[in-house]
Short mmCIF file of C-alpha atoms in Angstrom, two decimals:
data_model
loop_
_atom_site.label_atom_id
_atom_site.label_comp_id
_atom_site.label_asym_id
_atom_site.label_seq_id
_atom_site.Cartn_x
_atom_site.Cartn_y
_atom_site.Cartn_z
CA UNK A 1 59.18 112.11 260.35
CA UNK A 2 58.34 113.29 263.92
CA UNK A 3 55.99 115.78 262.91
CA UNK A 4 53.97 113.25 260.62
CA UNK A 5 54.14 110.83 263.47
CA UNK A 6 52.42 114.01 265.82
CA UNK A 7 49.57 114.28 263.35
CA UNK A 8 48.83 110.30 262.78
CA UNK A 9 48.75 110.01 266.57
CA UNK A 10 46.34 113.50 267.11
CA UNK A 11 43.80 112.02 264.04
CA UNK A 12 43.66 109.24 266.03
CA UNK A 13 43.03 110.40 269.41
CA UNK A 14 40.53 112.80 267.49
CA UNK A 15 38.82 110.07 266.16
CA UNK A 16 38.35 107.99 269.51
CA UNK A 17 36.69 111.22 270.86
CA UNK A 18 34.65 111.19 268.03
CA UNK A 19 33.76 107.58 268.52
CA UNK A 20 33.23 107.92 272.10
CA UNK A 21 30.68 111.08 271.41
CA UNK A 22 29.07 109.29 268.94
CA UNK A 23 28.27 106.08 271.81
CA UNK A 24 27.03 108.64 274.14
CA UNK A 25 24.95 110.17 272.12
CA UNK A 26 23.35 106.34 270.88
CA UNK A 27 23.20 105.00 274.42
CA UNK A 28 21.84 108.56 275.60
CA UNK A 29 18.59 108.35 277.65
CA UNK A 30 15.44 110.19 277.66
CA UNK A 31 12.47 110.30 279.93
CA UNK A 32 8.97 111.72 278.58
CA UNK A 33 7.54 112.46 282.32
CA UNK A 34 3.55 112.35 281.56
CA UNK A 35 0.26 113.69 283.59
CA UNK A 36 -2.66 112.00 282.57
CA UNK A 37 -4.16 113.09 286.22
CA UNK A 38 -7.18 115.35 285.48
CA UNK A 39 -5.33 118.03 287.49
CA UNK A 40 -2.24 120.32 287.41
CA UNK A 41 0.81 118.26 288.77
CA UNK A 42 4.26 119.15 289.58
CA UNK A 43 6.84 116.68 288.67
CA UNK A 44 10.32 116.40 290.00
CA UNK A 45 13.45 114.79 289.51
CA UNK A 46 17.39 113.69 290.77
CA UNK A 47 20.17 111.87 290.90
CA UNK A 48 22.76 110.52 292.54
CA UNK A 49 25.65 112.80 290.35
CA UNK A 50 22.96 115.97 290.33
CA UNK A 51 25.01 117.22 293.63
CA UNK A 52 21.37 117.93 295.21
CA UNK A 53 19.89 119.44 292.44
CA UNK A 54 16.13 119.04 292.35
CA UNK A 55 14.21 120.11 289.18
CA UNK A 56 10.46 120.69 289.07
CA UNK A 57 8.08 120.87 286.20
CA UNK A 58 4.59 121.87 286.53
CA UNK A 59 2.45 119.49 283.81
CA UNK A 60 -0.84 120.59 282.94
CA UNK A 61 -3.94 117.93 282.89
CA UNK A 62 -4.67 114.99 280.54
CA UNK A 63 -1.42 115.10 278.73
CA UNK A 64 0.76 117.73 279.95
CA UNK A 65 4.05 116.56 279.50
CA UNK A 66 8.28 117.35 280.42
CA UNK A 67 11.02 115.33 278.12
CA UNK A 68 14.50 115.31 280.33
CA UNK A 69 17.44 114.12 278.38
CA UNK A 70 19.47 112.16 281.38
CA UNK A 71 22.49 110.93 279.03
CA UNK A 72 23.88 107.83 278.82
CA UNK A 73 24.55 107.28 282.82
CA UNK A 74 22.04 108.60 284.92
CA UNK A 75 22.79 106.71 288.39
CA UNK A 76 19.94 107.03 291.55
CA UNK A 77 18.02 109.12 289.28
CA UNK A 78 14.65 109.38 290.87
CA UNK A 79 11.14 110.99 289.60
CA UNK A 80 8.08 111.88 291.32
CA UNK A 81 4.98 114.16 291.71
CA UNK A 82 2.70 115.81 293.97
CA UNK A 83 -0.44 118.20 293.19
CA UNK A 84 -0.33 121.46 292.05
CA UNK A 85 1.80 123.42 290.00
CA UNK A 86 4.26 125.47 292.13
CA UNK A 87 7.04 123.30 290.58
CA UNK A 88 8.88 124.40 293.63
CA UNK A 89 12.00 122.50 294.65
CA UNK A 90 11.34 123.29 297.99
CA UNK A 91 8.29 121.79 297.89
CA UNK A 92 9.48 119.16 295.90
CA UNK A 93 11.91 117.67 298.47
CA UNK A 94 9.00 117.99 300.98
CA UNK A 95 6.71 115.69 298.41
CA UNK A 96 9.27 113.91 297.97
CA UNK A 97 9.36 111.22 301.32
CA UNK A 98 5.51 111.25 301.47
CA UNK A 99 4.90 109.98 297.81
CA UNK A 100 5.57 106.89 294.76
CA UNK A 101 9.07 107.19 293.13
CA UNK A 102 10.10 106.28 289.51
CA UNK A 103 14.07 104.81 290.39
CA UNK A 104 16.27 104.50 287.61
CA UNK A 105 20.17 103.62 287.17
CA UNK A 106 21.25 104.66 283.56
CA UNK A 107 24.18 103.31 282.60
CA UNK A 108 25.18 100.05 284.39
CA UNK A 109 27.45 98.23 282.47
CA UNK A 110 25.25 98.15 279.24
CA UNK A 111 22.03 97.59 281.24
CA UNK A 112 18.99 100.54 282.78
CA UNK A 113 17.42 99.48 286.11
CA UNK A 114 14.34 101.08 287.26
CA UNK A 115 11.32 100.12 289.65
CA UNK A 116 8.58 101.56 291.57
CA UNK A 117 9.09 102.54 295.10
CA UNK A 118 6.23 102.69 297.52
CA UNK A 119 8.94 101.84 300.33
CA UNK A 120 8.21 105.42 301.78
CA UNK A 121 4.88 106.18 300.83
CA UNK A 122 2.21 106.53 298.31
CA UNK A 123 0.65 109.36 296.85
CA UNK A 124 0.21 109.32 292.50
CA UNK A 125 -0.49 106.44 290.55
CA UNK A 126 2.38 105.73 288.41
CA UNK A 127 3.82 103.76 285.38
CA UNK A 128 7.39 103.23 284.10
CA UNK A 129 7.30 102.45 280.35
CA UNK A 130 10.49 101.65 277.99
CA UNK A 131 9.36 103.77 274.60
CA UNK A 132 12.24 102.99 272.49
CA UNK A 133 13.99 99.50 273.48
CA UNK A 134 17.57 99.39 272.55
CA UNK A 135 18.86 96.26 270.63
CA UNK A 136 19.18 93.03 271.81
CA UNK A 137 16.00 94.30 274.88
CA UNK A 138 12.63 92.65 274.10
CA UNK A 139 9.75 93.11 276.41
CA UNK A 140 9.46 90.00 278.51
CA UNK A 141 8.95 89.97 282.28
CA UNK A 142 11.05 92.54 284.12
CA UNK A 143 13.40 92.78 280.89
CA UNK A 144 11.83 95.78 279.61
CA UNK A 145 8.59 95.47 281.30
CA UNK A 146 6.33 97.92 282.61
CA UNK A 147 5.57 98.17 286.13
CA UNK A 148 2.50 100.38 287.33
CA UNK A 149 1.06 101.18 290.74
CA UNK A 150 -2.44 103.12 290.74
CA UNK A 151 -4.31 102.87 293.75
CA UNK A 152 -8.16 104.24 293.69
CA UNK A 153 -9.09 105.57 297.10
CA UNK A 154 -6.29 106.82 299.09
CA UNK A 155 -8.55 107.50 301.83
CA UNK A 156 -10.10 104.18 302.39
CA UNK A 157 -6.43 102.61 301.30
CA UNK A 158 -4.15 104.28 303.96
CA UNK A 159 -5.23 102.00 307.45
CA UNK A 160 -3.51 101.76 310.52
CA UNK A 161 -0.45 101.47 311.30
CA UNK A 162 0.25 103.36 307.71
CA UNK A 163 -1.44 107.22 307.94
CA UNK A 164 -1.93 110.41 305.62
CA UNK A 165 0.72 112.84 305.25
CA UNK A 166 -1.10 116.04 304.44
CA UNK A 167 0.76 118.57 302.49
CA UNK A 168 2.77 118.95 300.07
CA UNK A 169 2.33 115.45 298.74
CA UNK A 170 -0.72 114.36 300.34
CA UNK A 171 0.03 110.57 300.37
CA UNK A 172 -0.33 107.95 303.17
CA UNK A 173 2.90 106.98 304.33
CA UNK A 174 4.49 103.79 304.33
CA UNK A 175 4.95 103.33 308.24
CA UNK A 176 7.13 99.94 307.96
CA UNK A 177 8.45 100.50 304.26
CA UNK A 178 11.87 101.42 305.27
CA UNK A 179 12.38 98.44 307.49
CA UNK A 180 14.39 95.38 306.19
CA UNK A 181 10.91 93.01 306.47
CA UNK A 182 7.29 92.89 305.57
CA UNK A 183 4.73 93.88 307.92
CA UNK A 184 0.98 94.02 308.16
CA UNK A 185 1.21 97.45 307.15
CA UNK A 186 3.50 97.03 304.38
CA UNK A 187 1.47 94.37 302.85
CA UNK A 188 -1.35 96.71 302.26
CA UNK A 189 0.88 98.33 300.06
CA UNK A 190 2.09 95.09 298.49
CA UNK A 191 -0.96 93.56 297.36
CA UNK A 192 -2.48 97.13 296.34
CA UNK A 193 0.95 97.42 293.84
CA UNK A 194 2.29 93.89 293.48
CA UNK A 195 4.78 96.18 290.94
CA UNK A 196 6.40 97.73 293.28
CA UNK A 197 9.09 98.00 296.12
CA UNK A 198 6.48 97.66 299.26
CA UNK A 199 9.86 97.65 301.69
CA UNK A 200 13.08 98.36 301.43
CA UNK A 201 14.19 94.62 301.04
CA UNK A 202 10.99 93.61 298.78
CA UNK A 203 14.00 93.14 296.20
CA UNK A 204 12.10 89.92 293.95
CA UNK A 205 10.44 90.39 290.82
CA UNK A 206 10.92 94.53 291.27
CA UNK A 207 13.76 95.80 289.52
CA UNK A 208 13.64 95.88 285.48
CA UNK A 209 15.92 96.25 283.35
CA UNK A 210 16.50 97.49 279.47
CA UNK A 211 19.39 97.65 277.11
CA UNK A 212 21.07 100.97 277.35
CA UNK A 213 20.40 103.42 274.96
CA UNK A 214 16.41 102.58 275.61
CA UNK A 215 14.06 105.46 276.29
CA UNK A 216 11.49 105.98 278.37
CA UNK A 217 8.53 107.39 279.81
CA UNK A 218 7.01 108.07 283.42
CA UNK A 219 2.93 108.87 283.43
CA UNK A 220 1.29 109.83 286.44
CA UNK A 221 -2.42 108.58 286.90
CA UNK A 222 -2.04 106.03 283.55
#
């Protein structure tokens, strides 16, 4: 009697992990990072559970592409590029405060968040598209929508008080972004991507959000 007991109770704890294997694997994310940019790019990415971890891919012109599979929870995962194709993490976390950043929380209690961020600088145009939209998601708004910042001139763009970083990302920082209120100089950035994050409070009509178990994909220069 015990020992038939043992084995009803280990099918069924083998079947919840099956079960639960099964949901991660439907509500599992990927992320097709794109370069449409008519030059080589390198792309990077993080997270917030990626203990530091920076991975690069360099992503040849018009089309080069990367596909990272980021599970079902993905939180403070964060994608961006800068030109060339060292695909260096060390020169990736140097890009990294002087450019555009794809955000995205995987995972949040059945939702994905993303957004733009320009709240540190700008330095790729950039679009955030939901591929696959997971059931009950329909594309309306910021529920699934697809936010994209691409500005033409970065030269002429980046004015005073903002200015150009130079290498490795060669962007025009965001002087004011990571202040809590808009400024002259962030509102070049706001009405040049009325997408995105412009400051680190620009929190209205910014952050999207999908089903989980959506898919998606980040192009540079759409």
């Amino acid at each position: 009697m015990k020992n038939s007991v043992r084995i009803v109770a280990l099918q069924a704890l083998l079947m919840a992990v099956v079960i639960s294997l099964a949901m991660d694997s439907i509500n599992a994310a990927s992320i097709n990072i794109k370069n449409q940019c008519s030059e080589t790019i390198s792309a990077c990415a993080t997270c917030g559970i990626c203990g530091g971890q920076v991975n690069c891919y360099a992503l040849a012109p018009n089309n080069g592409f990367q596909v990272i599979d980021v599970g079902p929870n993905w939180p403070g995962g964060v994608i961006w590029g800068y030109p060339g194709g060292s695909a260096n993490p060390t020169d990736g976390n140097n890009a990294k405060p002087q450019a555009d950043l794809a955000e995205f929380t995987i995972g949040a209690s059945g939702e994905d968040y993303y957004d733009i961020s320009n709240v540190n600088a700008y330095n790729l145009p950039l679009l955030i598209n939901p591929t696959t939209i997971a059931p009950p998601g329909q594309r309306q708004g910021l529920e699934c929508g697809t936010p994209i910042c691409s500005i033409g001139n970065i030269y002429s763009f980046c004015q005073s008080p903002n200015y150009l970083t130079g290498a490795v990302g060669y962007g025009c920082y965001n002087v004011d972004g990571p202040g809590p209120v808009a400024t002259s100089g962030t509102e070049q950035f706001a009405n040049a991507c009325p997408d995105a994050y412009s400051y680190s409070n620009d929190n209205a009509n910014h952050v999207y959000a999908c089903p989980t178990g959506s898919n998606y994909e980040v192009v540079f220069c759409p």
